[in-house]
DNA sequence: ACTTGTGAACTGTTTCACAGCA
DNA sequence: TGCTGTGAAACAGTTCACAAGT
């Protein structure tokens, strides 16, 4: 059995993305002047069960007021405190159509995700910018990543180059990878990978219908 | 084994996307001339447990041969038979950066996903094409969707228009929606939504590290 | 010997139901 | 009364361990 290191009080894996959703909604509620919100209202806004929401929130502590609901600002701050890591710079590998769309994705600005540099092998792209992000050659990547202290990388290169680029990423100190390539990439222990596979998302939708 | 046998034997929800992954890998194995594959080998190729793979496959029936593994072609056909819906045409709403990247996503061609039309409100885009897909105005959408018989829609419009466009999609007969907007969209019962929320994917990676 | 197929155990997640409180 | 917070129950998914087949 492997040793699993948990430094923080453990929260169920699936409450994490839900909590990020709550944070976003609480931000909207705050902007529209709401002071309190009930689990029932959050359920309507998210499509989840109210009991689910109470359970999720109770993982982090008790801030709700019976009869009134949760104070929006305090709840948002509580969740942010427990769930956010510090916003590290992110680097992007591959400035094809998908990479470009990611670089320009408007929500990242408002959600503390900062893409600090991009890398591509295409000499015509190197030296330019995309969505305000400077594009470097792959040869420069190691140096740039070290300088930025980036630990998160987005893999948006073509399928055939995916494993090779992921190996490079690991070598230069990247510890978390969002992989958009529709292949399983192997990484050493201690490196976290999240796969976003558009084809499988589509197919799953077809199967769910 | 119990004697209760429903006419549509139900498959656990999470085996569906995994099975789609198996189908893709089996296709690759077939192309490289492999005749048999063991659950152990599939485990190495996917990063899953071998017992998980045997369990998944056993949901669909028994095709493996002890000592030899699974016959690649027969297993692929079995999974496709059970897991694929017929490849309906898909329509795309919103031809911004993300919509464009989706329209041009190269894996869709090889994976039977056919985006048949795109819609946008920008008059400069209407009448043109993106990745070979014709762009229509939103006013034309109802007619085009009806004509194509499309039941799957991709929502890649800006956040502020998301619910409005989803309502339109439902009204014109779309029954499955891939939603890239970072908001919860409400749909009537019987409509399936899959959300791909890039911000939450990122944040979750940060939290997992 | 080696690999499938599968009950059984285990682990994790969601939902229920209600005590307790303002 | 109307809400939170939570133990308990129900449910779902994964892993184990081994019988059976070739």
Short mmCIF file of C-alpha atoms (C1' of nucleotides) in Angstrom, two decimals:
data_model
loop_
_atom_site.label_atom_id
_atom_site.label_comp_id
_atom_site.label_asym_id
_atom_site.label_seq_id
_atom_site.Cartn_x
_atom_site.Cartn_y
_atom_site.Cartn_z
CA UNK A 1 0.00 0.00 0.00
CA UNK A 2 1.31 3.39 -0.95
CA UNK A 3 1.81 6.12 1.53
CA UNK A 4 -0.61 8.94 1.03
CA UNK A 5 0.27 12.30 2.43
CA UNK A 6 -2.55 14.47 3.63
CA UNK A 7 -1.58 17.63 5.39
CA UNK A 8 -4.99 19.35 5.45
CA UNK A 9 -8.13 17.94 7.01
CA UNK A 10 -9.44 15.84 4.18
CA UNK A 11 -12.41 16.92 2.11
CA UNK A 12 -14.18 14.48 -0.22
CA UNK A 13 -12.71 14.72 -3.67
CA UNK A 14 -15.94 15.66 -5.35
CA UNK A 15 -16.76 18.52 -3.04
CA UNK A 16 -13.75 20.44 -4.38
CA UNK A 17 -15.09 21.30 -7.84
CA UNK A 18 -18.52 21.93 -6.36
CA UNK A 19 -17.02 24.34 -3.87
CA UNK A 20 -15.32 26.21 -6.69
CA UNK A 21 -18.73 26.55 -8.27
CA UNK A 22 -20.17 27.87 -5.01
CA UNK A 23 -17.38 30.43 -4.80
CA UNK A 24 -18.22 31.72 -8.24
CA UNK A 25 -21.94 31.94 -7.49
CA UNK A 26 -21.30 33.58 -4.14
CA UNK A 27 -19.25 36.20 -5.97
CA UNK A 28 -22.21 36.92 -8.23
CA UNK A 29 -24.57 37.08 -5.26
CA UNK A 30 -22.23 39.47 -3.52
CA UNK A 31 -22.13 41.72 -6.57
CA UNK A 32 -25.90 41.83 -6.68
CA UNK A 33 -26.11 42.82 -3.05
CA UNK A 34 -27.29 39.58 -1.45
CA UNK A 35 -26.31 39.24 2.16
CA UNK A 36 -27.61 35.76 2.94
CA UNK A 37 -28.31 32.68 0.89
CA UNK A 38 -29.94 29.40 1.89
CA UNK A 39 -28.88 25.93 0.82
CA UNK A 40 -32.19 25.75 -1.00
CA UNK A 41 -31.38 28.81 -3.10
CA UNK A 42 -27.89 27.50 -3.86
CA UNK A 43 -29.50 24.24 -4.91
CA UNK A 44 -31.66 26.08 -7.42
CA UNK A 45 -28.67 27.98 -8.76
CA UNK A 46 -26.51 24.91 -9.21
CA UNK A 47 -28.94 22.12 -9.95
CA UNK A 48 -27.67 20.18 -6.91
CA UNK A 49 -29.54 18.90 -3.83
CA UNK A 50 -29.81 21.22 -0.86
CA UNK A 51 -28.59 18.46 1.46
CA UNK A 52 -25.55 18.05 -0.75
CA UNK A 53 -24.75 21.71 -0.39
CA UNK A 54 -25.13 21.71 3.38
CA UNK A 55 -22.91 18.64 3.61
CA UNK A 56 -20.26 20.19 1.39
CA UNK A 57 -20.20 23.40 3.38
CA UNK A 58 -20.14 21.57 6.70
CA UNK A 59 -16.83 20.02 5.65
CA UNK A 60 -15.27 23.39 6.06
CA UNK A 61 -16.94 24.52 9.26
CA UNK A 62 -20.21 25.97 10.44
CA UNK A 63 -21.07 29.46 9.29
CA UNK A 64 -24.76 29.19 8.54
CA UNK A 65 -27.45 30.81 10.61
CA UNK A 66 -30.64 28.83 11.20
CA UNK A 67 -33.69 30.57 9.78
CA UNK A 68 -31.50 32.94 7.72
CA UNK A 69 -29.06 30.86 5.69
CA UNK A 70 -25.40 31.41 5.02
CA UNK A 71 -23.82 34.88 5.11
CA UNK A 72 -22.63 35.27 1.53
CA UNK A 73 -19.37 37.08 2.16
CA UNK A 74 -18.23 34.96 5.06
CA UNK A 75 -19.08 31.75 3.26
CA UNK A 76 -17.20 32.84 0.17
CA UNK A 77 -14.15 33.73 2.21
CA UNK A 78 -14.31 30.45 4.10
CA UNK A 79 -14.43 28.40 0.91
CA UNK A 80 -11.70 30.42 -0.74
CA UNK A 81 -9.54 29.99 2.30
CA UNK A 82 -9.91 26.23 2.32
CA UNK A 83 -10.06 25.47 -1.35
CA UNK A 84 -7.84 27.86 -3.25
CA UNK A 85 -4.20 27.27 -3.67
CA UNK A 86 -2.17 30.33 -4.30
CA UNK A 87 -2.54 31.45 -7.89
CA UNK A 88 0.64 30.18 -9.48
CA UNK A 89 1.55 31.22 -12.97
CA UNK A 90 0.45 28.74 -15.61
CA UNK A 91 2.29 27.98 -18.85
CA UNK A 92 0.76 26.81 -22.09
CA UNK A 93 2.32 24.28 -24.46
CA UNK A 94 0.98 24.37 -27.98
CA UNK A 95 -0.50 27.44 -29.64
CA UNK A 96 -2.72 25.76 -32.22
CA UNK A 97 -6.43 26.47 -32.37
CA UNK A 98 -7.12 24.97 -28.98
CA UNK A 99 -4.12 26.62 -27.33
CA UNK A 100 -5.14 29.98 -28.76
CA UNK A 101 -8.68 29.59 -27.48
CA UNK A 102 -7.36 28.77 -24.03
CA UNK A 103 -4.97 31.73 -24.08
CA UNK A 104 -7.87 34.02 -24.90
CA UNK A 105 -10.46 32.41 -22.63
CA UNK A 106 -12.06 35.44 -21.02
CA UNK A 107 -13.06 33.82 -17.74
CA UNK A 108 -9.48 33.18 -16.68
CA UNK A 109 -8.85 36.87 -16.13
CA UNK A 110 -11.66 37.16 -13.64
CA UNK A 111 -10.84 33.88 -11.94
CA UNK A 112 -7.23 34.41 -10.93
CA UNK A 113 -5.76 32.08 -13.51
CA UNK A 114 -2.73 33.71 -15.03
CA UNK A 115 -1.15 32.20 -18.11
CA UNK A 116 2.31 33.66 -18.02
CA UNK A 117 3.95 32.21 -21.13
CA UNK A 118 3.25 29.99 -24.12
CA UNK A 119 5.49 27.65 -26.10
CA UNK A 120 5.32 26.37 -29.65
CA UNK A 121 7.63 24.79 -32.19
CA UNK A 122 6.30 26.89 -35.06
CA UNK A 123 8.93 29.54 -35.78
CA UNK A 124 6.26 31.87 -37.18
CA UNK A 125 4.53 31.96 -33.79
CA UNK A 126 7.66 32.28 -31.65
CA UNK A 127 8.35 35.86 -30.64
CA UNK A 128 4.73 36.89 -31.10
CA UNK A 129 1.91 37.02 -28.61
CA UNK A 130 -1.47 35.35 -28.28
CA UNK A 131 -4.12 36.90 -26.09
CA UNK A 132 -1.37 39.10 -24.68
CA UNK A 133 0.81 36.10 -23.80
CA UNK A 134 4.33 35.91 -25.17
CA UNK A 135 5.12 32.84 -27.29
CA UNK A 136 8.56 31.24 -26.86
CA UNK A 137 10.27 28.35 -28.62
CA UNK A 138 10.29 25.01 -26.90
CA UNK A 139 14.04 25.32 -26.50
CA UNK A 140 13.51 28.37 -24.31
CA UNK A 141 10.84 26.67 -22.22
CA UNK A 142 13.07 25.29 -19.51
CA UNK A 143 14.64 28.63 -18.82
CA UNK A 144 11.34 30.53 -18.90
CA UNK A 145 9.54 28.04 -16.68
CA UNK A 146 12.37 28.15 -14.13
CA UNK A 147 12.37 31.92 -14.15
CA UNK A 148 8.59 32.15 -13.70
CA UNK A 149 8.53 29.40 -11.10
CA UNK A 150 5.58 27.90 -12.95
CA UNK A 151 4.35 24.56 -11.69
CA UNK A 152 1.20 24.20 -13.78
CA UNK A 153 1.26 23.44 -17.49
CA UNK A 154 -1.44 23.09 -20.10
CA UNK A 155 -0.79 20.49 -22.76
CA UNK A 156 -2.51 21.53 -25.99
CA UNK A 157 -0.08 20.06 -28.51
CA UNK A 158 -1.09 17.56 -31.19
CA UNK A 159 -1.70 13.99 -30.06
CA UNK A 160 1.52 12.67 -31.61
CA UNK A 161 3.71 15.02 -29.57
CA UNK A 162 1.76 14.76 -26.32
CA UNK A 163 3.88 12.31 -24.37
CA UNK A 164 7.12 13.90 -25.50
CA UNK A 165 6.00 17.36 -24.40
CA UNK A 166 4.67 16.05 -21.10
CA UNK A 167 8.05 14.43 -20.43
CA UNK A 168 9.69 17.78 -21.09
CA UNK A 169 7.24 19.54 -18.81
CA UNK A 170 8.01 17.16 -15.97
CA UNK A 171 11.73 17.53 -16.55
CA UNK A 172 11.55 21.29 -16.26
CA UNK A 173 9.68 21.20 -12.96
CA UNK A 174 5.98 21.25 -13.87
CA UNK A 175 4.01 19.36 -11.23
CA UNK A 176 0.42 19.69 -12.46
CA UNK A 177 -0.75 19.18 -16.02
CA UNK A 178 -4.03 19.83 -17.75
CA UNK A 179 -3.94 17.47 -20.69
CA UNK A 180 -6.15 18.21 -23.67
CA UNK A 181 -4.57 15.50 -25.82
CA UNK A 182 -6.79 12.51 -26.37
CA UNK A 183 -4.14 10.06 -25.21
CA UNK A 184 -3.14 8.72 -21.84
CA UNK A 185 0.11 10.34 -20.84
CA UNK A 186 2.39 8.64 -18.36
CA UNK A 187 3.93 10.72 -15.59
CA UNK A 188 6.07 9.90 -12.57
CA UNK A 189 4.49 9.63 -9.12
CA UNK A 190 3.87 13.02 -7.57
CA UNK A 191 2.79 14.68 -10.80
CA UNK A 192 -0.93 15.40 -11.12
CA UNK A 193 -2.69 15.16 -14.47
CA UNK A 194 -6.22 16.20 -15.33
CA UNK A 195 -7.46 15.05 -18.69
CA UNK A 196 -9.98 16.97 -20.75
CA UNK A 197 -10.87 14.76 -23.67
CA UNK A 198 -13.38 16.51 -25.90
CA UNK A 199 -14.17 13.43 -27.95
CA UNK A 200 -15.01 11.40 -24.88
CA UNK A 201 -17.13 14.22 -23.48
CA UNK A 202 -19.14 14.18 -26.67
CA UNK A 203 -19.49 10.47 -26.83
CA UNK A 204 -20.53 10.34 -23.22
CA UNK A 205 -23.25 12.86 -23.91
CA UNK A 206 -24.46 10.73 -26.78
CA UNK A 207 -24.52 7.70 -24.51
CA UNK A 208 -26.34 9.53 -21.73
CA UNK A 209 -29.21 10.61 -23.94
CA UNK B 1 -25.63 -14.45 -10.27
CA UNK B 2 -29.12 -13.25 -9.48
CA UNK B 3 -31.95 -14.07 -11.77
CA UNK B 4 -33.16 -10.50 -12.02
CA UNK B 5 -32.31 -9.46 -15.53
CA UNK B 6 -33.67 -6.22 -16.89
CA UNK B 7 -34.05 -6.01 -20.65
CA UNK B 8 -31.54 -3.14 -20.87
CA UNK B 9 -28.79 -4.32 -18.51
CA UNK B 10 -27.66 -1.13 -16.83
CA UNK B 11 -24.03 -0.17 -16.90
CA UNK B 12 -22.47 1.95 -14.15
CA UNK B 13 -22.28 5.55 -15.22
CA UNK B 14 -18.53 5.79 -14.98
CA UNK B 15 -17.81 2.78 -17.11
CA UNK B 16 -19.20 4.63 -20.12
CA UNK B 17 -16.39 7.15 -20.61
CA UNK B 18 -13.83 4.49 -19.76
CA UNK B 19 -15.31 2.21 -22.39
CA UNK B 20 -15.01 4.99 -24.96
CA UNK B 21 -11.35 5.19 -24.05
CA UNK B 22 -11.00 1.44 -24.49
CA UNK B 23 -12.61 1.66 -27.92
CA UNK B 24 -10.09 4.26 -29.00
CA UNK B 25 -7.14 2.24 -27.71
CA UNK B 26 -8.48 -0.95 -29.25
CA UNK B 27 -8.63 0.87 -32.58
CA UNK B 28 -4.96 1.77 -32.24
CA UNK B 29 -4.07 -1.80 -31.28
CA UNK B 30 -5.98 -3.09 -34.27
CA UNK B 31 -4.11 -0.73 -36.58
CA UNK B 32 -0.80 -1.97 -35.22
CA UNK B 33 -1.75 -5.56 -35.81
CA UNK B 34 -2.46 -6.74 -32.27
CA UNK B 35 -4.86 -9.64 -32.11
CA UNK B 36 -5.21 -10.08 -28.35
CA UNK B 37 -4.82 -7.79 -25.39
CA UNK B 38 -4.91 -8.56 -21.67
CA UNK B 39 -6.54 -6.49 -18.96
CA UNK B 40 -3.02 -5.94 -17.65
CA UNK B 41 -1.89 -4.37 -20.91
CA UNK B 42 -4.98 -2.20 -21.11
CA UNK B 43 -4.26 -1.11 -17.56
CA UNK B 44 -0.79 0.03 -18.59
CA UNK B 45 -2.19 1.91 -21.56
CA UNK B 46 -4.88 3.72 -19.59
CA UNK B 47 -3.44 4.13 -16.13
CA UNK B 48 -6.37 2.20 -14.64
CA UNK B 49 -6.43 -0.98 -12.55
CA UNK B 50 -6.62 -4.29 -14.39
CA UNK B 51 -9.49 -5.40 -12.16
CA UNK B 52 -11.34 -2.23 -13.10
CA UNK B 53 -10.96 -3.05 -16.76
CA UNK B 54 -12.14 -6.64 -16.35
CA UNK B 55 -15.13 -5.43 -14.35
CA UNK B 56 -16.02 -2.83 -16.98
CA UNK B 57 -15.82 -5.31 -19.81
CA UNK B 58 -17.77 -7.94 -17.92
CA UNK B 59 -20.70 -5.52 -17.85
CA UNK B 60 -21.08 -6.06 -21.55
CA UNK B 61 -20.55 -9.81 -21.69
CA UNK B 62 -17.76 -12.33 -21.67
CA UNK B 63 -15.43 -12.30 -24.65
CA UNK B 64 -12.05 -12.82 -23.02
CA UNK B 65 -10.07 -16.01 -23.31
CA UNK B 66 -8.25 -17.20 -20.20
CA UNK B 67 -4.49 -17.36 -20.74
CA UNK B 68 -4.75 -15.20 -23.91
CA UNK B 69 -6.68 -12.05 -23.07
CA UNK B 70 -9.37 -10.29 -25.05
CA UNK B 71 -9.61 -10.56 -28.84
CA UNK B 72 -9.07 -6.96 -29.91
CA UNK B 73 -11.50 -6.80 -32.79
CA UNK B 74 -14.34 -8.62 -31.08
CA UNK B 75 -13.95 -6.57 -27.92
CA UNK B 76 -13.95 -3.32 -29.87
CA UNK B 77 -17.09 -4.35 -31.71
CA UNK B 78 -18.78 -5.42 -28.52
CA UNK B 79 -18.09 -2.13 -26.80
CA UNK B 80 -19.09 -0.10 -29.84
CA UNK B 81 -22.30 -2.06 -30.08
CA UNK B 82 -23.23 -1.40 -26.47
CA UNK B 83 -21.90 2.07 -25.97
CA UNK B 84 -22.21 4.05 -29.17
CA UNK B 85 -25.34 5.85 -30.11
CA UNK B 86 -25.71 6.52 -33.76
CA UNK B 87 -23.54 9.44 -34.84
CA UNK B 88 -26.05 12.26 -35.09
CA UNK B 89 -25.05 15.58 -36.61
CA UNK B 90 -23.94 18.13 -34.05
CA UNK B 91 -24.49 21.88 -34.25
CA UNK B 92 -22.32 24.56 -32.74
CA UNK B 93 -23.59 27.77 -31.14
CA UNK B 94 -21.02 30.53 -30.86
CA UNK B 95 -18.05 30.93 -33.18
CA UNK B 96 -15.73 32.86 -30.88
CA UNK B 97 -12.26 31.58 -30.07
CA UNK B 98 -13.53 28.52 -28.28
CA UNK B 99 -16.17 27.72 -30.87
CA UNK B 100 -13.59 28.01 -33.63
CA UNK B 101 -11.19 25.70 -31.81
CA UNK B 102 -13.96 23.15 -31.39
CA UNK B 103 -14.95 23.42 -35.05
CA UNK B 104 -11.36 22.72 -36.05
CA UNK B 105 -10.62 20.08 -33.44
CA UNK B 106 -8.86 17.43 -35.51
CA UNK B 107 -9.86 14.39 -33.46
CA UNK B 108 -13.54 14.78 -34.24
CA UNK B 109 -13.05 13.77 -37.84
CA UNK B 110 -11.53 10.45 -36.87
CA UNK B 111 -14.02 9.83 -34.07
CA UNK B 112 -17.32 10.02 -35.91
CA UNK B 113 -18.35 13.39 -34.53
CA UNK B 114 -19.74 15.51 -37.31
CA UNK B 115 -20.38 19.18 -36.71
CA UNK B 116 -22.87 19.99 -39.42
CA UNK B 117 -23.53 23.70 -38.89
CA UNK B 118 -22.53 26.65 -36.73
CA UNK B 119 -24.48 29.70 -35.57
CA UNK B 120 -23.36 33.15 -34.50
CA UNK B 121 -24.87 36.59 -34.09
CA UNK B 122 -21.88 38.36 -35.62
CA UNK B 123 -22.92 39.41 -39.14
CA UNK B 124 -19.29 39.30 -40.27
CA UNK B 125 -19.13 35.59 -39.52
CA UNK B 126 -22.51 34.63 -40.94
CA UNK B 127 -22.26 33.24 -44.45
CA UNK B 128 -18.64 32.21 -43.98
CA UNK B 129 -17.18 28.93 -42.85
CA UNK B 130 -15.02 27.79 -39.98
CA UNK B 131 -13.08 24.55 -40.25
CA UNK B 132 -15.22 23.77 -43.28
CA UNK B 133 -18.45 24.31 -41.35
CA UNK B 134 -20.97 26.82 -42.62
CA UNK B 135 -21.88 29.65 -40.24
CA UNK B 136 -25.53 30.75 -40.10
CA UNK B 137 -27.29 33.51 -38.22
CA UNK B 138 -29.14 32.60 -35.08
CA UNK B 139 -32.39 33.47 -36.85
CA UNK B 140 -31.74 30.67 -39.32
CA UNK B 141 -30.87 28.18 -36.60
CA UNK B 142 -34.32 26.72 -36.08
CA UNK B 143 -34.77 25.98 -39.74
CA UNK B 144 -31.26 24.54 -40.18
CA UNK B 145 -31.47 22.37 -37.06
CA UNK B 146 -34.83 20.98 -38.17
CA UNK B 147 -33.53 20.26 -41.63
CA UNK B 148 -30.42 18.49 -40.33
CA UNK B 149 -32.35 16.64 -37.67
CA UNK B 150 -29.62 17.60 -35.21
CA UNK B 151 -30.25 16.68 -31.59
CA UNK B 152 -26.87 17.60 -30.12
CA UNK B 153 -25.72 21.17 -29.62
CA UNK B 154 -22.52 22.71 -28.36
CA UNK B 155 -22.92 25.89 -26.36
CA UNK B 156 -19.83 28.05 -26.79
CA UNK B 157 -21.41 31.50 -26.53
CA UNK B 158 -20.37 34.11 -23.96
CA UNK B 159 -21.54 33.57 -20.41
CA UNK B 160 -24.12 36.34 -20.55
CA UNK B 161 -25.97 34.76 -23.47
CA UNK B 162 -25.68 31.16 -22.31
CA UNK B 163 -29.11 30.58 -20.79
CA UNK B 164 -30.87 32.43 -23.58
CA UNK B 165 -29.15 30.34 -26.26
CA UNK B 166 -29.77 27.11 -24.36
CA UNK B 167 -33.47 27.97 -24.19
CA UNK B 168 -33.45 28.49 -27.94
CA UNK B 169 -31.65 25.21 -28.46
CA UNK B 170 -34.25 23.34 -26.46
CA UNK B 171 -37.06 25.09 -28.30
CA UNK B 172 -35.72 24.01 -31.67
CA UNK B 173 -35.45 20.36 -30.67
CA UNK B 174 -31.92 19.91 -29.30
CA UNK B 175 -31.94 17.17 -26.66
CA UNK B 176 -28.30 17.00 -25.59
CA UNK B 177 -26.08 19.96 -24.84
CA UNK B 178 -22.37 20.31 -24.22
CA UNK B 179 -22.11 23.50 -22.25
CA UNK B 180 -18.80 25.34 -22.21
CA UNK B 181 -20.23 28.39 -20.47
CA UNK B 182 -19.17 28.74 -16.87
CA UNK B 183 -22.73 29.05 -15.60
CA UNK B 184 -25.36 26.55 -14.59
CA UNK B 185 -27.96 26.43 -17.32
CA UNK B 186 -31.47 25.27 -16.52
CA UNK B 187 -33.16 22.83 -18.90
CA UNK B 188 -36.47 20.97 -18.84
CA UNK B 189 -36.56 17.33 -17.81
CA UNK B 190 -35.49 15.02 -20.59
CA UNK B 191 -32.70 17.29 -21.85
CA UNK B 192 -29.16 16.17 -21.05
CA UNK B 193 -26.43 18.68 -20.30
CA UNK B 194 -22.72 18.05 -19.90
CA UNK B 195 -20.73 20.93 -18.54
CA UNK B 196 -17.12 21.58 -19.39
CA UNK B 197 -15.96 24.40 -17.19
CA UNK B 198 -12.35 25.25 -17.92
CA UNK B 199 -11.92 27.47 -14.89
CA UNK B 200 -13.11 24.76 -12.54
CA UNK B 201 -10.89 22.19 -14.20
CA UNK B 202 -7.92 24.45 -13.53
CA UNK B 203 -8.84 25.23 -10.01
CA UNK B 204 -9.43 21.59 -9.27
CA UNK B 205 -5.97 20.77 -10.54
CA UNK B 206 -4.53 23.42 -8.29
CA UNK B 207 -6.42 21.93 -5.36
CA UNK B 208 -5.34 18.38 -6.15
CA UNK B 209 -1.65 19.19 -6.16
"C1'" DA C 1 0.89 -21.27 -15.72
"C1'" DC C 2 -1.69 -17.46 -16.67
"C1'" DT C 3 -5.78 -14.72 -17.42
"C1'" DT C 4 -10.69 -14.06 -17.27
"C1'" DG C 5 -14.95 -13.30 -14.66
"C1'" DT C 6 -17.15 -12.36 -10.39
"C1'" DG C 7 -18.91 -12.56 -5.60
"C1'" DA C 8 -17.52 -10.13 -1.53
"C1'" DA C 9 -15.29 -6.56 0.91
"C1'" DC C 10 -14.15 -2.08 0.98
"C1'" DT C 11 -14.23 2.76 0.10
"C1'" DG C 12 -16.41 6.85 -1.14
"C1'" DT C 13 -20.58 9.72 -2.07
"C1'" DT C 14 -25.26 11.16 -1.78
"C1'" DT C 15 -29.57 11.43 0.35
"C1'" DC C 16 -32.57 11.14 4.28
"C1'" DA C 17 -34.44 12.58 8.51
"C1'" DC C 18 -34.41 15.02 12.34
"C1'" DA C 19 -32.32 17.47 16.55
"C1'" DG C 20 -31.28 22.03 17.72
"C1'" DC C 21 -31.44 26.71 17.35
"C1'" DA C 22 -32.97 31.74 16.34
"C1'" DT D 1 -41.58 28.06 11.85
"C1'" DG D 2 -37.56 27.61 8.75
"C1'" DC D 3 -33.15 26.92 8.54
"C1'" DT D 4 -28.51 24.63 9.49
"C1'" DG D 5 -25.64 20.74 10.74
"C1'" DT D 6 -25.06 15.89 11.14
"C1'" DG D 7 -25.43 10.95 12.23
"C1'" DA D 8 -27.35 7.16 9.86
"C1'" DA D 9 -28.97 4.86 5.80
"C1'" DA D 10 -28.81 4.08 1.10
"C1'" DC D 11 -26.35 3.96 -2.92
"C1'" DA D 12 -22.39 3.70 -6.14
"C1'" DG D 13 -17.95 2.57 -7.49
"C1'" DT D 14 -13.50 0.22 -6.84
"C1'" DT D 15 -10.46 -3.28 -5.44
"C1'" DC D 16 -9.57 -7.85 -3.70
"C1'" DA D 17 -9.11 -12.61 -4.03
"C1'" DC D 18 -9.89 -16.68 -6.01
"C1'" DA D 19 -12.51 -20.35 -8.72
"C1'" DA D 20 -12.64 -21.83 -13.30
"C1'" DG D 21 -11.11 -22.37 -17.87
"C1'" DT D 22 -7.52 -23.53 -21.37
#
